[in-house]
């Protein structure tokens, strides 16, 4: 059998229909190669008991434990039977429960003193952890053939515990792995021989054998080191090739022009740029001056002045005869950017208009909800080149939109856009335009190297002078209701001092099911559920909270709402009045999360704060303290003091450092959530590597990958690496590399 095809062999041929079907549907394993790359999650030592005290709720677990006692209980006047078995280890106890006809076999086998492996989903019943109807395999019975086999198979060895599912236990997966393990000999080794020998790595076939059937802990370490490196290296080679290919594309160099729009703009700035802004601007100007497209990620804390840096880049491109487009994820944000950019530019944004500067240009807005006449004029200004700068939503991507000479695309909050949208905008240039991607979600270095690995990265980590500190506090509404009353008093005090406030809620509250006449029963049921368990009640809603505040704690103040389902004109009207100071308190959803800039707003109350992610809370908080008065952010939660949700809120309250918070966020959620759906390709290709823990491996692999690609861009002399790369990229994963 040739080397590649044994890995491509369908599992159906080797394992039988039922097992192969479950593996395909529930674990996404289809071929021998897939199964060999389905690594054990951890290992049990034969005879060592798992800590029952540490079992996670609602997860499928495999435990090795001893039976302490087993008893049959009758219920339903003797018509029903249930078997309760108590397991024990050094750390805690766990209850198993079997019902009906399922009690006979376990009742005979699970005798006190017996040891076995058990697999099932952990639940809580009567405040006790339990597994209902777990599957099990005896490890120490002498009378059952299967049990003896199990003992022989696992005696004296490390016992691999595989990521499993309800339909397939860890030890059944282990048996399936045994069936395909001989194919490990045929593994295609992606590492160049010099690199493998230079770093002293175990050969790949041996690493696969060691990871699945280790004799010692040293075997596991060896295998993991090798397999992690492979994942990091192959991914970094793919990214390095993408960066290399980008350097081969032609682009029009856009060099700064003396006494142009940029100089005129800089001359009228009422403040000096921070050192960080100067440094990042230089990196961008250097990129713009080259004849291949810039691909740069600009990360900066909320309020670090990213928009200013992006605007100066756009003005440089206009000076050089090109046009710049800024893509924003929402209409509110597009309007906000348009407003703040035209305000910053003044008469320079009125090129060709009466009273406009002769060095100016037109700055146009293009969104889906604009009136026909305004839209037609904007499209005309773009195609003639009259408008040097356009700010818009995905409406910019439509076929009708034509540019005179698109030179730069700025994408705000990249993670909200799909690859196709960004590429569609890029294709509107005569040659590929330069690309600047901005994000206010701080990204740890390793994630930037992995997820945004085809982009060069610039970081703005200084806040401009004049930004005020933000005090953040957790308000435990359930334990201490008077704290919440005090929170509303603080909002009132801020308003009395001439300032404004935001109140943020996770939900709008105009759901169809809550409409009059339909929701009576549901509302009642929900209230009952909420009384029993606050986690079960629906998140607090904008419309309800605004109503309560107007009638109660904030009566007499001007309270308005803002959410995504309002008509764009109404949204813009509310935002304008809030910015003008005519509205005291704005009750909103997360539509205010990015870009909304009202320096006079000093307080923010976030309701049900535990329902938001760490980075999102940090983003929201950045909306206050934007002026000279100090900011206040109150995180209201009904979560229990000892819960992970409260720990997360305390972390947010304890630091204003977004990079530190993004690290905490990543550690808590692991990379799956952080990389998000758009990056699912990265997820599915990273089985051993964890983006948060393996920074050194990723950094070293990136260095080696850059060297390999520089020496041999087509990988002509590395056919094995090319084969592995093709396998990685052909499974619809190429697009995750297109993140930039």
XYZ file of C-alpha atoms in Angstrom:
740
model
C 0.000 0.000 0.000
C 1.527 3.378 -0.842
C 2.358 5.848 1.905
C -0.435 8.317 1.412
C -3.280 5.958 0.627
C -3.147 4.010 3.913
C -3.908 7.288 5.714
C -6.699 8.014 3.221
C -8.310 4.599 3.776
C -11.967 5.070 4.906
C -12.618 3.851 8.456
C -15.676 2.038 7.130
C -13.399 -0.610 5.569
C -11.553 -1.352 8.802
C -13.999 -0.821 11.657
C -17.427 -1.882 10.505
C -20.409 0.271 9.637
C -21.854 1.186 13.039
C -18.575 2.383 14.610
C -17.461 4.212 11.458
C -20.849 5.961 11.224
C -20.676 7.214 14.825
C -17.079 8.378 14.315
C -18.026 10.292 11.168
C -21.193 11.886 12.549
C -20.167 12.687 16.097
C -16.360 13.028 16.051
C -15.761 14.138 12.432
C -13.372 11.203 11.892
C -13.576 9.656 8.413
C -10.202 8.164 7.495
C -7.366 6.234 9.118
C -5.365 9.477 9.202
C -8.190 11.283 11.011
C -8.307 8.595 13.700
C -4.523 8.516 14.134
C -4.661 12.281 14.695
C -7.441 11.894 17.295
C -5.050 12.025 20.237
C -5.763 10.962 23.826
C -6.894 13.859 26.003
C -5.006 12.481 29.001
C -3.713 9.200 30.440
C -4.632 7.249 33.552
C -2.030 5.199 35.320
C -3.147 1.621 35.782
C -4.487 1.347 39.322
C -4.442 5.096 39.971
C -7.892 6.485 40.802
C -9.151 9.615 39.083
C -10.049 12.595 41.253
C -13.832 12.392 41.427
C -13.837 15.743 43.232
C -12.789 17.519 40.022
C -15.459 16.245 37.639
C -16.863 18.930 35.312
C -20.646 19.247 35.163
C -22.444 18.460 31.867
C -19.380 16.900 30.261
C -18.747 13.365 29.066
C -16.103 11.897 31.325
C -14.220 8.659 31.748
C -13.242 7.746 35.296
C -11.375 4.852 36.829
C -12.803 4.168 40.283
C -13.757 1.563 42.863
C -17.267 0.453 43.848
C -17.987 1.365 47.495
C -21.541 0.019 47.638
C -24.487 -0.898 45.410
C -28.175 -1.225 46.300
C -31.469 -1.732 44.509
C -34.297 0.634 45.463
C -37.964 0.236 44.583
C -40.235 3.113 43.625
C -43.730 3.613 42.169
C -45.228 1.172 44.707
C -42.734 -1.513 43.787
C -43.391 -1.277 40.043
C -40.095 0.515 39.331
C -36.529 -0.500 40.194
C -33.356 1.501 40.291
C -29.792 0.495 41.084
C -27.674 3.082 42.909
C -23.923 2.489 42.966
C -21.475 4.653 44.901
C -17.952 4.976 43.514
C -15.061 6.209 45.564
C -11.485 7.322 45.195
C -9.143 9.293 47.423
C -10.783 12.601 46.613
C -14.544 12.140 46.552
C -17.593 10.031 45.797
C -19.751 9.698 42.725
C -23.188 8.160 42.346
C -24.181 5.943 39.413
C -27.821 5.211 38.707
C -29.393 2.516 36.479
C -33.155 2.102 35.861
C -35.601 -0.595 34.767
C -34.286 -3.598 32.863
C -30.843 -1.970 32.814
C -30.187 -2.867 36.475
C -29.602 -6.630 36.214
C -26.145 -6.863 34.611
C -24.531 -4.027 36.643
C -26.105 -5.394 39.833
C -24.272 -8.693 39.288
C -20.973 -7.130 38.191
C -20.534 -3.918 40.202
C -19.796 -5.488 43.568
C -18.106 -3.532 46.393
C -14.321 -3.505 45.940
C -14.464 -3.960 42.159
C -12.543 -1.504 40.023
C -13.732 -0.379 36.581
C -13.688 2.343 33.976
C -16.956 4.274 33.739
C -18.051 6.700 31.022
C -21.052 9.009 30.975
C -22.279 12.569 31.276
C -21.974 14.212 34.685
C -25.239 15.614 36.041
C -26.518 16.712 39.449
C -29.442 15.088 41.228
C -30.456 16.001 44.798
C -27.282 18.091 45.009
C -25.091 15.053 44.296
C -22.936 14.454 41.230
C -24.095 11.422 39.289
C -23.736 9.461 36.050
C -27.026 8.033 34.775
C -26.730 4.717 32.891
C -22.963 4.976 32.333
C -21.192 2.417 30.190
C -18.415 0.634 32.049
C -15.602 -1.859 31.637
C -14.390 -3.948 34.572
C -10.668 -3.800 35.187
C -10.234 -6.373 37.912
C -12.854 -9.108 37.554
C -11.453 -12.582 37.195
C -14.581 -14.346 36.021
C -15.486 -12.396 32.884
C -13.391 -12.999 29.750
C -13.810 -9.441 28.575
C -12.631 -8.087 31.915
C -9.537 -10.319 31.862
C -8.779 -9.079 28.356
C -9.115 -5.513 29.573
C -6.724 -6.148 32.439
C -4.200 -7.741 30.078
C -4.526 -4.861 27.640
C -4.015 -2.183 30.239
C -1.875 -3.867 32.901
C 1.243 -1.910 33.699
C 0.509 0.682 30.993
C -0.689 4.229 30.772
C -4.352 4.107 29.880
C -5.230 6.584 27.075
C -8.461 8.516 27.667
C -9.781 9.775 24.305
C -12.116 12.691 23.587
C -15.332 10.653 23.351
C -19.052 11.122 22.830
C -22.222 9.664 24.258
C -22.408 7.085 21.466
C -18.787 5.938 21.691
C -16.751 5.506 24.875
C -13.067 6.160 25.227
C -12.117 2.477 25.409
C -14.060 1.635 22.244
C -12.125 4.403 20.502
C -8.937 2.869 21.943
C -9.867 -0.495 20.354
C -10.489 1.223 17.006
C -7.084 2.940 17.262
C -5.474 -0.473 17.857
C -6.963 -1.607 14.551
C -5.437 1.273 12.553
C -2.175 1.738 14.477
C -0.082 -0.386 12.051
C -0.760 2.336 9.426
C 1.266 4.805 11.512
C 4.329 3.363 9.750
C 3.079 5.023 6.544
C 2.887 8.535 7.993
C 4.209 11.211 5.618
C 6.748 13.273 7.566
C 6.353 16.985 6.771
C 9.540 18.169 8.497
C 12.671 18.712 6.394
C 15.281 16.176 7.578
C 17.761 18.896 8.619
C 15.150 20.562 10.804
C 14.024 17.264 12.368
C 17.566 16.188 13.182
C 18.654 19.661 14.240
C 15.894 19.810 16.853
C 16.241 16.168 17.884
C 12.642 15.186 17.142
C 11.269 11.640 17.285
C 10.373 10.341 13.761
C 6.664 10.810 13.033
C 5.601 7.099 12.915
C 7.237 6.581 16.303
C 5.565 9.732 17.697
C 2.140 8.407 16.645
C 2.796 5.033 18.303
C 4.030 6.732 21.467
C 1.097 9.132 21.748
C -1.488 6.344 21.428
C 0.287 3.528 23.304
C 2.927 5.054 25.581
C 4.951 2.771 27.846
C 6.172 5.673 29.996
C 5.438 9.340 30.666
C 8.614 10.201 28.752
C 7.024 8.592 25.654
C 4.057 10.960 25.993
C 6.339 14.004 26.324
C 8.386 12.966 23.257
C 5.305 12.394 21.145
C 3.575 15.609 22.172
C 6.647 17.743 21.514
C 6.912 16.311 18.004
C 3.193 16.479 17.127
C 2.791 20.034 18.449
C 5.735 21.141 16.384
C 4.256 19.557 13.226
C 0.966 21.410 13.661
C 2.642 24.740 14.335
C 5.135 24.344 11.504
C 2.680 23.239 8.784
C 0.306 26.082 9.695
C 3.130 28.654 9.717
C 4.432 27.398 6.344
C 0.939 27.884 4.897
C 0.844 31.431 6.313
C 4.408 32.227 5.198
C 3.526 31.106 1.678
C 0.466 33.349 1.757
C 2.610 36.311 2.834
C 5.182 35.470 0.158
C 2.478 35.269 -2.538
C 1.191 38.685 -1.431
C 4.656 40.196 -1.880
C 4.561 38.976 -5.498
C 1.301 40.827 -6.273
C 1.603 44.229 -7.954
C 0.212 47.341 -6.250
C 0.479 51.050 -6.919
C 2.949 52.648 -4.490
C 1.242 55.538 -2.660
C 3.930 57.890 -1.368
C 3.282 60.963 0.805
C 3.166 64.291 -1.064
C 4.597 67.482 0.448
C 2.060 70.267 1.187
C -0.842 67.990 0.386
C -3.995 66.995 2.234
C -2.076 65.154 4.995
C 0.135 68.148 5.811
C -2.888 70.466 5.837
C -4.705 68.042 8.165
C -1.719 67.629 10.526
C -1.312 71.422 10.697
C -4.861 71.892 12.022
C -4.735 69.111 14.668
C -5.332 70.595 18.125
C -3.026 68.007 19.750
C 0.185 66.157 19.018
C 0.178 62.491 18.064
C 1.392 59.981 20.653
C 4.745 58.273 20.101
C 2.831 55.083 19.335
C 0.714 56.806 16.674
C 3.859 58.266 15.068
C 5.615 54.874 15.064
C 2.642 52.954 13.633
C 1.985 55.674 11.025
C 5.589 55.310 9.837
C 5.191 51.508 9.500
C 2.038 52.077 7.430
C 3.567 54.824 5.252
C 6.576 52.570 4.541
C 4.212 49.768 3.462
C 2.120 52.111 1.285
C 5.263 53.271 -0.523
C 6.059 49.751 -1.823
C 4.850 48.207 -5.063
C 3.151 45.227 -3.482
C 0.017 45.423 -1.325
C 0.315 46.268 2.348
C -1.353 43.674 4.604
C -1.285 45.069 8.098
C -3.250 44.402 11.290
C -3.561 47.442 13.551
C -4.416 46.455 17.110
C -5.127 49.134 19.614
C -6.915 49.541 22.873
C -10.285 51.229 22.783
C -9.504 54.933 22.483
C -5.836 54.529 21.551
C -6.380 56.594 18.409
C -6.593 53.906 15.685
C -9.093 55.944 13.663
C -6.627 58.857 13.592
C -3.853 56.579 12.295
C -6.187 55.070 9.665
C -7.375 58.520 8.556
C -3.783 59.748 8.056
C -3.116 56.637 5.916
C -6.258 57.388 3.870
C -5.205 61.023 3.364
C -1.758 59.876 2.150
C -3.416 57.673 -0.480
C -5.683 60.546 -1.595
C -2.604 62.786 -1.868
C -1.048 60.142 -4.119
C -4.062 60.236 -6.463
C -5.944 57.215 -5.111
C -9.136 56.614 -3.145
C -9.610 55.006 0.260
C -12.571 52.957 1.528
C -13.363 52.252 5.157
C -15.560 49.233 5.837
C -17.522 49.242 9.130
C -19.596 46.335 10.508
C -22.771 48.304 11.341
C -24.614 51.372 10.066
C -24.348 53.053 13.481
C -20.576 52.659 13.334
C -20.299 53.748 9.691
C -22.313 56.914 10.469
C -20.222 57.522 13.580
C -16.937 57.196 11.628
C -18.274 59.459 8.888
C -19.324 62.061 11.429
C -16.059 62.019 13.402
C -13.842 61.995 10.267
C -15.670 64.923 8.631
C -15.501 66.815 11.957
C -11.752 66.157 12.303
C -11.110 67.228 8.687
C -13.389 70.289 8.685
C -13.187 72.189 5.389
C -10.701 69.575 4.080
C -13.661 67.163 3.813
C -15.509 69.553 1.500
C -13.385 69.322 -1.635
C -15.173 70.836 -4.651
C -17.854 72.388 -2.429
C -18.479 76.047 -1.693
C -16.275 77.066 1.237
C -14.286 73.831 0.979
C -10.501 73.810 0.864
C -8.841 73.679 -2.548
C -6.619 70.944 -1.104
C -9.668 69.064 0.199
C -11.524 66.013 -0.998
C -15.059 64.735 -0.620
C -15.818 62.264 2.187
C -18.961 60.257 1.384
C -21.074 57.786 3.342
C -22.601 54.711 1.704
C -25.013 52.486 3.645
C -27.899 50.219 2.693
C -30.607 52.427 4.138
C -29.677 55.698 2.376
C -32.266 57.415 0.199
C -31.974 56.881 -3.577
C -30.867 60.429 -4.394
C -28.076 60.497 -1.775
C -26.988 57.024 -2.834
C -26.867 57.942 -6.525
C -24.749 61.015 -5.733
C -22.338 58.967 -3.570
C -21.898 56.353 -6.340
C -21.245 59.135 -8.863
C -18.654 60.769 -6.584
C -16.831 57.430 -6.290
C -16.721 56.566 -9.985
C -15.543 60.064 -10.999
C -12.934 60.206 -8.246
C -14.554 63.316 -6.768
C -14.766 61.493 -3.425
C -11.335 60.537 -2.102
C -12.713 58.791 0.975
C -15.803 56.604 1.344
C -17.044 55.147 4.613
C -19.665 52.458 4.498
C -21.078 49.126 5.511
C -21.206 45.976 3.344
C -23.223 48.146 0.907
C -19.757 49.138 -0.414
C -19.286 45.593 -1.690
C -22.287 45.536 -4.049
C -21.674 45.172 -7.783
C -23.000 48.662 -8.546
C -20.192 50.318 -6.569
C -17.323 51.394 -8.857
C -14.192 53.315 -7.901
C -12.071 55.670 -9.975
C -8.846 54.304 -8.417
C -9.155 52.354 -5.148
C -5.788 52.447 -3.373
C -6.506 51.492 0.255
C -9.118 49.433 2.086
C -9.439 49.932 5.848
C -11.478 47.236 7.599
C -12.769 48.085 11.069
C -13.384 45.245 13.531
C -12.179 42.532 11.146
C -13.664 39.621 13.101
C -17.167 40.668 12.034
C -16.476 40.292 8.330
C -16.273 37.170 6.220
C -13.348 36.578 3.922
C -15.545 36.865 0.825
C -16.760 40.359 1.797
C -13.256 41.667 2.231
C -12.029 40.113 -0.994
C -15.001 41.503 -2.919
C -14.005 45.023 -1.866
C -10.353 44.406 -2.687
C -11.277 43.248 -6.182
C -12.649 46.726 -6.946
C -9.133 48.148 -7.396
C -7.396 48.210 -10.815
C -4.574 46.445 -8.983
C -4.900 44.923 -5.497
C -5.310 47.841 -3.068
C -3.350 48.134 0.163
C -5.158 46.667 3.184
C -5.284 47.877 6.785
C -7.292 45.806 9.253
C -8.159 47.391 12.614
C -9.309 45.731 15.793
C -9.943 47.047 19.281
C -10.065 43.507 20.655
C -6.537 42.997 21.929
C -5.183 39.744 20.533
C -2.449 37.857 22.377
C 0.730 37.537 20.319
C 0.292 33.802 19.680
C -3.234 34.241 18.353
C -2.063 37.082 16.132
C 0.709 34.801 14.795
C -1.726 31.948 14.176
C -5.050 33.463 13.191
C -3.824 36.680 11.589
C -0.526 35.112 10.566
C -0.661 36.439 7.010
C -0.713 40.036 8.277
C 2.117 42.132 9.649
C 1.063 43.467 13.053
C 1.227 46.980 14.520
C 0.166 47.630 18.103
C -0.996 50.940 19.617
C -0.639 50.485 23.347
C -0.515 54.087 24.586
C -3.656 56.056 25.331
C -3.671 59.628 24.012
C -3.252 62.434 26.555
C -6.560 63.616 27.989
C -8.086 60.133 28.342
C -9.291 59.589 31.905
C -8.991 56.506 34.086
C -12.082 54.285 34.390
C -13.046 52.859 37.784
C -14.795 49.485 37.443
C -16.808 47.672 40.126
C -18.881 44.485 40.289
C -22.419 45.051 41.639
C -23.795 41.776 43.109
C -27.500 42.513 42.580
C -28.783 39.264 44.087
C -26.623 39.130 47.244
C -26.706 42.895 47.891
C -29.733 44.614 46.294
C -28.830 47.930 47.993
C -25.656 48.000 45.816
C -27.870 48.174 42.719
C -29.918 51.014 44.249
C -26.635 52.833 44.897
C -25.573 52.250 41.260
C -28.635 54.175 40.025
C -27.895 56.936 42.548
C -24.376 57.203 41.063
C -25.864 57.534 37.561
C -28.132 60.325 38.835
C -25.122 62.079 40.436
C -23.166 61.941 37.149
C -26.135 63.497 35.295
C -26.504 66.203 37.985
C -22.833 67.039 37.413
C -23.598 67.699 33.758
C -22.536 64.282 32.404
C -24.325 61.393 30.683
C -24.561 57.633 31.120
C -25.052 54.365 29.223
C -27.037 51.375 30.466
C -26.260 48.224 28.467
C -28.526 45.134 28.305
C -27.948 41.825 26.489
C -31.380 41.705 24.818
C -33.777 44.083 23.030
C -36.998 42.720 24.526
C -39.394 42.966 21.609
C -39.366 39.220 20.901
C -42.507 38.015 19.148
C -43.250 35.498 21.892
C -43.493 38.301 24.416
C -46.103 40.204 22.418
C -49.350 41.062 24.171
C -51.795 38.195 24.375
C -49.231 35.507 23.478
C -46.745 35.576 26.256
C -48.874 35.262 29.400
C -48.097 31.631 30.146
C -44.527 31.797 28.906
C -43.769 34.910 30.937
C -45.167 33.246 34.043
C -43.165 30.066 33.380
C -40.043 32.110 32.797
C -40.534 34.049 36.020
C -40.936 30.788 37.932
C -37.763 29.394 36.290
C -35.895 32.589 37.163
C -36.945 32.360 40.809
C -35.619 28.805 40.994
C -32.422 29.478 39.049
C -31.275 32.943 37.893
C -29.240 31.282 35.120
C -32.509 30.140 33.508
C -34.244 33.491 33.262
C -33.940 35.320 29.955
C -31.306 38.088 29.850
C -32.488 41.559 30.847
C -33.890 43.600 27.986
C -33.411 47.198 26.820
C -37.114 48.041 26.474
C -38.059 46.625 29.886
C -35.139 48.204 31.770
C -35.677 51.613 30.088
C -39.332 51.480 31.134
C -38.476 50.556 34.733
C -35.841 53.315 34.983
C -38.160 56.003 33.590
C -40.808 55.101 36.167
C -38.454 54.381 39.047
C -34.774 54.965 39.831
C -34.145 57.542 37.053
C -37.590 59.208 36.938
C -37.338 62.792 35.732
C -34.216 62.190 33.610
C -34.264 61.948 29.828
C -33.928 58.189 29.114
C -33.800 56.947 25.477
C -33.232 53.527 23.880
C -30.930 52.390 21.060
C -30.883 48.916 19.494
C -30.272 47.178 16.194
C -33.915 46.748 15.142
C -34.717 50.473 15.130
C -35.066 52.303 11.809
C -31.637 53.710 10.801
C -32.976 57.297 10.839
C -34.289 56.808 14.390
C -30.957 55.309 15.489
C -29.064 58.212 13.999
C -31.452 60.708 15.599
C -31.014 59.199 19.085
C -27.224 59.045 18.636
C -27.063 62.666 17.491
C -29.175 63.864 20.439
C -27.073 61.823 22.874
C -23.861 63.229 21.362
C -25.337 66.739 21.613
C -26.104 66.229 25.328
C -29.910 66.304 24.960
C -30.296 62.749 26.299
C -29.163 61.969 29.869
C -29.186 58.177 29.798
C -28.967 55.871 26.782
C -30.255 52.318 27.373
C -28.741 50.216 24.586
C -27.666 46.811 23.358
C -24.074 46.220 22.281
C -24.612 48.385 19.176
C -22.585 50.933 21.144
C -19.718 48.447 21.612
C -17.445 49.847 18.930
C -16.741 53.333 17.733
C -19.378 55.367 19.560
C -17.593 58.455 20.834
C -19.336 60.773 23.317
C -16.678 62.335 25.601
C -19.332 63.697 27.977
C -20.595 60.174 28.830
C -18.851 59.214 32.071
C -20.856 56.321 33.551
C -21.869 52.911 32.248
C -24.036 50.291 33.967
C -23.880 46.847 32.317
C -26.872 44.689 33.282
C -26.383 40.890 33.400
C -22.708 41.574 32.824
C -21.907 37.866 33.235
C -23.717 37.196 29.930
C -20.984 39.071 28.004
C -17.467 37.903 27.178
C -14.383 39.474 28.776
C -13.261 41.252 25.590
C -16.782 42.534 24.952
C -17.030 44.007 28.468
C -13.670 45.689 27.942
C -14.858 47.104 24.608
C -18.091 48.420 26.137
C -16.273 50.001 29.063
C -14.090 51.900 26.585
C -17.110 54.046 25.687
C -16.740 56.030 28.952
C -13.845 58.106 30.266
C -13.235 59.474 26.773
C -13.137 63.073 27.993
C -11.399 64.864 30.850
C -13.747 63.559 33.598
C -13.014 60.110 35.120
C -15.145 57.192 33.916
C -17.186 54.743 35.985
C -18.231 51.248 34.871
C -20.578 49.144 37.032
C -20.895 45.436 36.204
C -24.256 44.230 37.525
C -24.610 40.475 38.012
C -26.830 37.958 39.774
C -24.200 35.235 39.384
C -23.132 33.408 42.541
C -20.014 34.786 44.237
C -18.046 31.541 43.776
C -19.026 31.077 40.102
C -16.588 31.329 37.147
C -18.842 34.101 35.762
C -18.170 36.264 38.820
C -14.426 35.487 38.660
C -14.478 36.752 35.068
C -16.193 40.002 36.094
C -13.716 40.531 38.932
C -10.861 40.140 36.426
C -12.408 42.826 34.197
C -12.900 45.150 37.184
C -9.294 44.604 38.305
C -7.448 45.754 35.173
C -7.789 48.164 32.249
C -5.086 46.313 30.279
C -6.862 44.776 27.298
C -3.965 42.442 26.460
C -4.003 41.034 29.981
C -7.789 40.564 29.724
C -7.562 38.886 26.335
C -5.130 36.425 27.866
C -7.554 35.697 30.738
C -10.367 35.365 28.197
C -8.393 32.884 26.135
C -7.387 30.839 29.170
C -11.000 30.590 30.307
C -12.651 29.894 26.978
C -9.712 28.106 25.306
C -9.063 28.819 21.670
C -12.271 27.304 20.262
C -14.496 30.240 21.107
C -11.846 32.901 20.699
C -10.917 31.881 17.189
C -14.627 31.819 16.407
C -16.511 30.178 13.586
C -14.730 32.076 10.838
C -11.527 30.462 11.985
C -12.926 26.952 12.296
C -10.245 25.776 9.891
C -7.580 26.619 12.427
C -9.532 24.793 15.104
C -9.948 21.660 13.097
C -6.266 21.518 12.220
C -4.994 22.142 15.761
C -5.384 18.997 17.813
C -2.282 19.011 19.993
C -1.230 22.651 19.898
C -2.911 25.116 22.259
C -2.547 28.669 21.069
C -2.356 30.063 24.599
C 0.245 27.698 26.095
C 2.584 27.059 23.202
C 3.856 30.537 22.390
C 7.497 29.414 22.127
C 6.665 26.545 19.768
C 4.595 28.841 17.521
C 7.270 31.587 17.461
C 10.052 29.107 16.662
C 7.955 27.360 14.007
C 7.166 30.705 12.386
C 10.882 31.525 12.157
C 11.713 28.149 10.578
C 8.741 28.413 8.213
C 9.812 31.850 6.971
C 13.320 30.514 6.270
C 11.997 27.419 4.444
C 9.622 29.455 2.244
C 12.242 32.118 1.477
C 14.648 29.386 0.272
C 12.053 27.364 -1.651
C 8.699 29.204 -2.146
C 7.145 26.348 -4.163
C 8.520 23.682 -1.775
C 9.937 21.850 -4.816
C 12.571 20.129 -2.719
C 10.163 19.207 0.074
C 7.510 16.973 -1.538
C 6.402 15.501 1.824
C 5.714 18.957 3.250
C 3.796 19.816 0.069
C 1.661 16.659 0.451
C 0.783 17.406 4.089
C 0.046 21.028 3.245
C -2.290 20.009 0.422
C -4.147 17.680 2.806
C -4.519 20.507 5.330
C -5.733 23.014 2.760
C -8.000 20.906 0.600
C -10.592 20.354 3.341
C -12.184 23.782 2.806
C -9.617 25.152 5.187
C -7.769 27.429 2.850
C -10.070 30.296 3.709
C -8.982 30.485 7.342
C -5.643 31.659 6.032
C -7.474 34.452 4.279
C -8.323 36.102 7.514
C -6.399 39.329 6.964
